[in-house]
PDB file of C-alpha atoms in Angstrom:
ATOM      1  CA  UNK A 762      10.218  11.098  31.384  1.00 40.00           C
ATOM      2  CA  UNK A 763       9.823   7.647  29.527  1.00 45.00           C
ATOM      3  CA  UNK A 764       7.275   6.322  28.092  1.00 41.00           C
ATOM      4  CA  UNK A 765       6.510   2.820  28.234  1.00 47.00           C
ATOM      5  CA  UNK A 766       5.375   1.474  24.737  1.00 44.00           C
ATOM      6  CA  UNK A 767       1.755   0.121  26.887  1.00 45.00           C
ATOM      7  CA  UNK A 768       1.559   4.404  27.102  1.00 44.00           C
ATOM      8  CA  UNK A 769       2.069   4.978  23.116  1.00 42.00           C
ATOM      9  CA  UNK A 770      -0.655   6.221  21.607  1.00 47.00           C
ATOM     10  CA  UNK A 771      -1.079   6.051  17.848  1.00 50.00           C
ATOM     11  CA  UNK A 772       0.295   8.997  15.851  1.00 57.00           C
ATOM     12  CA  UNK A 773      -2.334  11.173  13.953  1.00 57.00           C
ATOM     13  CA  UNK A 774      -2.816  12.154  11.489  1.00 61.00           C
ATOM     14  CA  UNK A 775      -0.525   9.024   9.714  1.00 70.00           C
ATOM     15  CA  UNK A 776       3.211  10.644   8.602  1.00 73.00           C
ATOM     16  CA  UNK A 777       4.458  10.268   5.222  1.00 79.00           C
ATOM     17  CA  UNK A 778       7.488   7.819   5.345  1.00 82.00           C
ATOM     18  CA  UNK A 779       8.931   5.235   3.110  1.00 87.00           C
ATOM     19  CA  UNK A 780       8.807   1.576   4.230  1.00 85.00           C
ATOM     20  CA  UNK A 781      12.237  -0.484   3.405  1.00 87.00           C
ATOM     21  CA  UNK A 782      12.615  -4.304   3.645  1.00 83.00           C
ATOM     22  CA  UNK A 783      14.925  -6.888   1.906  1.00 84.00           C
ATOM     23  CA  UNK A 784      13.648  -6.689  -1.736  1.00 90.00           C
ATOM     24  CA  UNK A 785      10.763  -4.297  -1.475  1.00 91.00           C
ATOM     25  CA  UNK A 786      10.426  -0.762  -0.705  1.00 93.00           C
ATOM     26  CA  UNK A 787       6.610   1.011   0.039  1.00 93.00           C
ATOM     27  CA  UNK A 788       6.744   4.308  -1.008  1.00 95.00           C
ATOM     28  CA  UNK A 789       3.744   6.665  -0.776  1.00 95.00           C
ATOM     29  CA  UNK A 790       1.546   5.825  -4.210  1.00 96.00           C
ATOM     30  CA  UNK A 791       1.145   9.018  -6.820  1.00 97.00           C
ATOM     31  CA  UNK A 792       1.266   9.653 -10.228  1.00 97.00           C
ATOM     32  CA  UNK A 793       4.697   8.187 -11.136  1.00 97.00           C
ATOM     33  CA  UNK A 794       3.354   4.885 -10.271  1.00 96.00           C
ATOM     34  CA  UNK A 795       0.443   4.808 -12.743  1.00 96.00           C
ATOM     35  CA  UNK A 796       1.701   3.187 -15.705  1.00 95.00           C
ATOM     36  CA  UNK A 797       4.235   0.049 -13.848  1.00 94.00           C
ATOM     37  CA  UNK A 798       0.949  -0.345 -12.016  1.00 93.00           C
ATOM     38  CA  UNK A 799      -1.375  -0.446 -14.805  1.00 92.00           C
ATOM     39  CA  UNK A 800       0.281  -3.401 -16.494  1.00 89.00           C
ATOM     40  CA  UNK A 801      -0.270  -5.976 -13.229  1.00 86.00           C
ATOM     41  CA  UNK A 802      -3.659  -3.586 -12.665  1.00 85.00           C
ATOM     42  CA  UNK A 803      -5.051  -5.381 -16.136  1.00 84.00           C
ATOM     43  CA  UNK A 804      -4.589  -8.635 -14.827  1.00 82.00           C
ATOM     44  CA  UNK A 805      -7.825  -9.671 -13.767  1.00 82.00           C
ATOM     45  CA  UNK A 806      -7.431 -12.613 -11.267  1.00 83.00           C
ATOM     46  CA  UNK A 807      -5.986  -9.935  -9.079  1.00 80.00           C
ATOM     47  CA  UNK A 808      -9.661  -8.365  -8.689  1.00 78.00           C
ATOM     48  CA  UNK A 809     -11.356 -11.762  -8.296  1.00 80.00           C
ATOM     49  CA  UNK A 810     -11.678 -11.842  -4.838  1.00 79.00           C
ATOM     50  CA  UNK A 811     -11.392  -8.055  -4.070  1.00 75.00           C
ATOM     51  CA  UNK A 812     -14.382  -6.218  -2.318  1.00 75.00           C
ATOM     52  CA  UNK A 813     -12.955  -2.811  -2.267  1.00 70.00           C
ATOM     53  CA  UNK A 814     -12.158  -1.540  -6.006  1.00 75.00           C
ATOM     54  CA  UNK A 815     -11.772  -3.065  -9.977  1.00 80.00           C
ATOM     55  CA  UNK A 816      -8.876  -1.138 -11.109  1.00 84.00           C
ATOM     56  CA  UNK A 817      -8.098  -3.129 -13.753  1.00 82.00           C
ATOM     57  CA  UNK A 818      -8.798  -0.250 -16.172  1.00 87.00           C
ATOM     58  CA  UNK A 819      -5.703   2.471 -16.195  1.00 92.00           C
ATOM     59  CA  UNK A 820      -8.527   5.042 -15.513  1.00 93.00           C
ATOM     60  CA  UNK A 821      -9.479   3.273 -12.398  1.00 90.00           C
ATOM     61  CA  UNK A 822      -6.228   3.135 -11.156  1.00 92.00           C
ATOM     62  CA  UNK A 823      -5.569   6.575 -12.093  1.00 95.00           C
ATOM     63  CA  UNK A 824      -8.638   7.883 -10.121  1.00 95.00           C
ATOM     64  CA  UNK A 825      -7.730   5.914  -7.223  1.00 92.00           C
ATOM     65  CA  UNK A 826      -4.390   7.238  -7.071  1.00 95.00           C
ATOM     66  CA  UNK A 827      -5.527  10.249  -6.944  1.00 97.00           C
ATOM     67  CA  UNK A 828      -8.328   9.641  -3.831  1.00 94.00           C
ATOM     68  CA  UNK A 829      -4.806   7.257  -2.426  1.00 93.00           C
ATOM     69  CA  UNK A 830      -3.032  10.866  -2.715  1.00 95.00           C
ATOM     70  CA  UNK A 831      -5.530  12.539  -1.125  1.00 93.00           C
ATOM     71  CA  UNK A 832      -5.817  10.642   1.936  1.00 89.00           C
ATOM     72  CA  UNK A 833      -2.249  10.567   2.736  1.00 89.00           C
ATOM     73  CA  UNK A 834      -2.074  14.503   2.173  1.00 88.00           C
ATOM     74  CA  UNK A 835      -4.764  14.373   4.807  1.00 84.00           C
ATOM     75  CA  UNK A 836      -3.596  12.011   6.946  1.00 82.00           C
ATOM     76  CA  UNK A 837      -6.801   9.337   7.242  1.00 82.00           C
ATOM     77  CA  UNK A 838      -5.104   6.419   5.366  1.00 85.00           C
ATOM     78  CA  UNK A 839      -1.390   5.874   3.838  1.00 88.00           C
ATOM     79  CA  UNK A 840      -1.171   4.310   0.251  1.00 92.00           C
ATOM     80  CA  UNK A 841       2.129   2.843  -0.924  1.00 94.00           C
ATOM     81  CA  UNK A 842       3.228   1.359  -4.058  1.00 95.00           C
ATOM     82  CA  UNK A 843       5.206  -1.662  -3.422  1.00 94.00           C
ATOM     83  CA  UNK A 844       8.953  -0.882  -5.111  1.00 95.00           C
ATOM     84  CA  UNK A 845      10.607  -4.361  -6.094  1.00 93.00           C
ATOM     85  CA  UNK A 846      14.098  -3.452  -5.709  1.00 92.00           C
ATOM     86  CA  UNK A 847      15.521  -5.705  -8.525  1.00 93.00           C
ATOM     87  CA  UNK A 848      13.480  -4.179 -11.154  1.00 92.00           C
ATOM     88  CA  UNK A 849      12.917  -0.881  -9.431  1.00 94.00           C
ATOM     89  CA  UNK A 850       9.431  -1.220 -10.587  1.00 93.00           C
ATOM     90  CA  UNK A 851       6.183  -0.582  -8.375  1.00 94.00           C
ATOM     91  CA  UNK A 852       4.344  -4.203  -8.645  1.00 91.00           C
ATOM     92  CA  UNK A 853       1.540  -3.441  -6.810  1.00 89.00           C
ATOM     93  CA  UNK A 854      -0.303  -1.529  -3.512  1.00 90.00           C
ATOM     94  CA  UNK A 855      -0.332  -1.860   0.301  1.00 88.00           C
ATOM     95  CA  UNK A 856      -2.033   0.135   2.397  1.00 86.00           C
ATOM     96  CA  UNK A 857      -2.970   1.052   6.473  1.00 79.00           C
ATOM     97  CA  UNK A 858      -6.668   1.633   5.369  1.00 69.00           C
ATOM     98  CA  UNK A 859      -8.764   3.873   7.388  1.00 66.00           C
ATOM     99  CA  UNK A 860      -6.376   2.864  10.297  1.00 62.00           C
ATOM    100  CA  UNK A 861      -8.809   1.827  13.020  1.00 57.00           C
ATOM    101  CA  UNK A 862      -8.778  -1.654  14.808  1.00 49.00           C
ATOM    102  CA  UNK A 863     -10.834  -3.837  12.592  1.00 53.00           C
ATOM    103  CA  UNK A 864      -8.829  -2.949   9.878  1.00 52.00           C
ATOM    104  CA  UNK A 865      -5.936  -4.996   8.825  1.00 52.00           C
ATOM    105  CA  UNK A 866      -4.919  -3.363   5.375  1.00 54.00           C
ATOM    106  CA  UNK A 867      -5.473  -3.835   1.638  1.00 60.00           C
ATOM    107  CA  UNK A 868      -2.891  -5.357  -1.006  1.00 63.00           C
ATOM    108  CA  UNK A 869      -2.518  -6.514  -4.232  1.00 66.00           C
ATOM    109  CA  UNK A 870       0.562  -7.473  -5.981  1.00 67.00           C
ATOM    110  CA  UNK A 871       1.004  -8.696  -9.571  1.00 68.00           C
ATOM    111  CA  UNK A 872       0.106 -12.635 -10.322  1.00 68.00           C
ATOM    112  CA  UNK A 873       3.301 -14.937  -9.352  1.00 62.00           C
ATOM    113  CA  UNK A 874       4.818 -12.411  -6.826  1.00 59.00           C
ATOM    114  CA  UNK A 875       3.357 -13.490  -3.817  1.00 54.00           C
ATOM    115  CA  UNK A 876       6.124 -15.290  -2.681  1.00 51.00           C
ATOM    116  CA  UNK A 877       8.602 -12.885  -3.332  1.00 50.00           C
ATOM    117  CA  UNK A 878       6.710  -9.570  -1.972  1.00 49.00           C
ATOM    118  CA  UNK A 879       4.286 -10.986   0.801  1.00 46.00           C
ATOM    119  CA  UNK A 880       6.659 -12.324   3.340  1.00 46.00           C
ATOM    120  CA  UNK A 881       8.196  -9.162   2.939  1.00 46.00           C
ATOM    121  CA  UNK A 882       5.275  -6.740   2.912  1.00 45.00           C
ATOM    122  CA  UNK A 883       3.988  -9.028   6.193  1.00 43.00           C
ATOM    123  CA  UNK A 884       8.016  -8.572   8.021  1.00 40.00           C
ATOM    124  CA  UNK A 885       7.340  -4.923   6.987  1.00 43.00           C
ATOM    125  CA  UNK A 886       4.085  -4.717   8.857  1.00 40.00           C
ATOM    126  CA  UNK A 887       5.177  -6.314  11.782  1.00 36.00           C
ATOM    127  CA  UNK A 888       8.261  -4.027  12.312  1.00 35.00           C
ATOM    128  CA  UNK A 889       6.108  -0.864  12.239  1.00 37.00           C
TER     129      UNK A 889
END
């Protein structure tokens, strides 16, 4: 039997996987990531506009992390740290947030990498 993709229904709970494009790699967000993130977490322009969460504080983002974790062990959301591959550093978040229609997704990537992460985050998106 096939099934046409107009039959697909989403998957759920979410599946942990890891997310590979041309310079960036989203990996599921824990622990490991705290401290890369918590140097582009301090900046503060990144929270200027953001509604959800001021992590700029290392014990924000470590809290978060830990809810992120959570979810994904559950299966409601999936949290990834965005991996640039040249530094092999985690620059900042993406995430399918509480996947239901209306929502889109939350990111935030360190100050001067938009243009070297978000086309790539937004090819990643589209190919999933």
């Amino acid at each position: 039997m096939t099934v046409r993709d107009s039959e697909r229904h989403f998957q759920w709970p979410l599946q942990k996987a890891i997310l590979q494009g041309y310079s960036v790699r989203l990996v599921p967000v824990d622990y490991s990531h705290l401290d890369q993130l918590s140097v582009w977490s301090a900046e503060e322009d990144i929270w200027r506009y953001m509604t959800f969460a001021h992590l700029a504080s290392k014990n924000d983002l470590q809290e978060w992390i830990g809810t992120a974790m959570d979810a994904n062990k559950r299966g409601i959301e999936m949290n990834f740290a965005i991996i640039d591959e040249a530094s092999q550093s985690a620059v900042g978040t993406t995430s399918f947030y509480r996947v239901v229609s209306e929502h889109k997704g939350l990111n935030w990537e360190r100050p001067g990498s938009e243009h070297l992460i978000g086309g790539h985050v937004s090819i990643l998106r589209r190919s999933i």
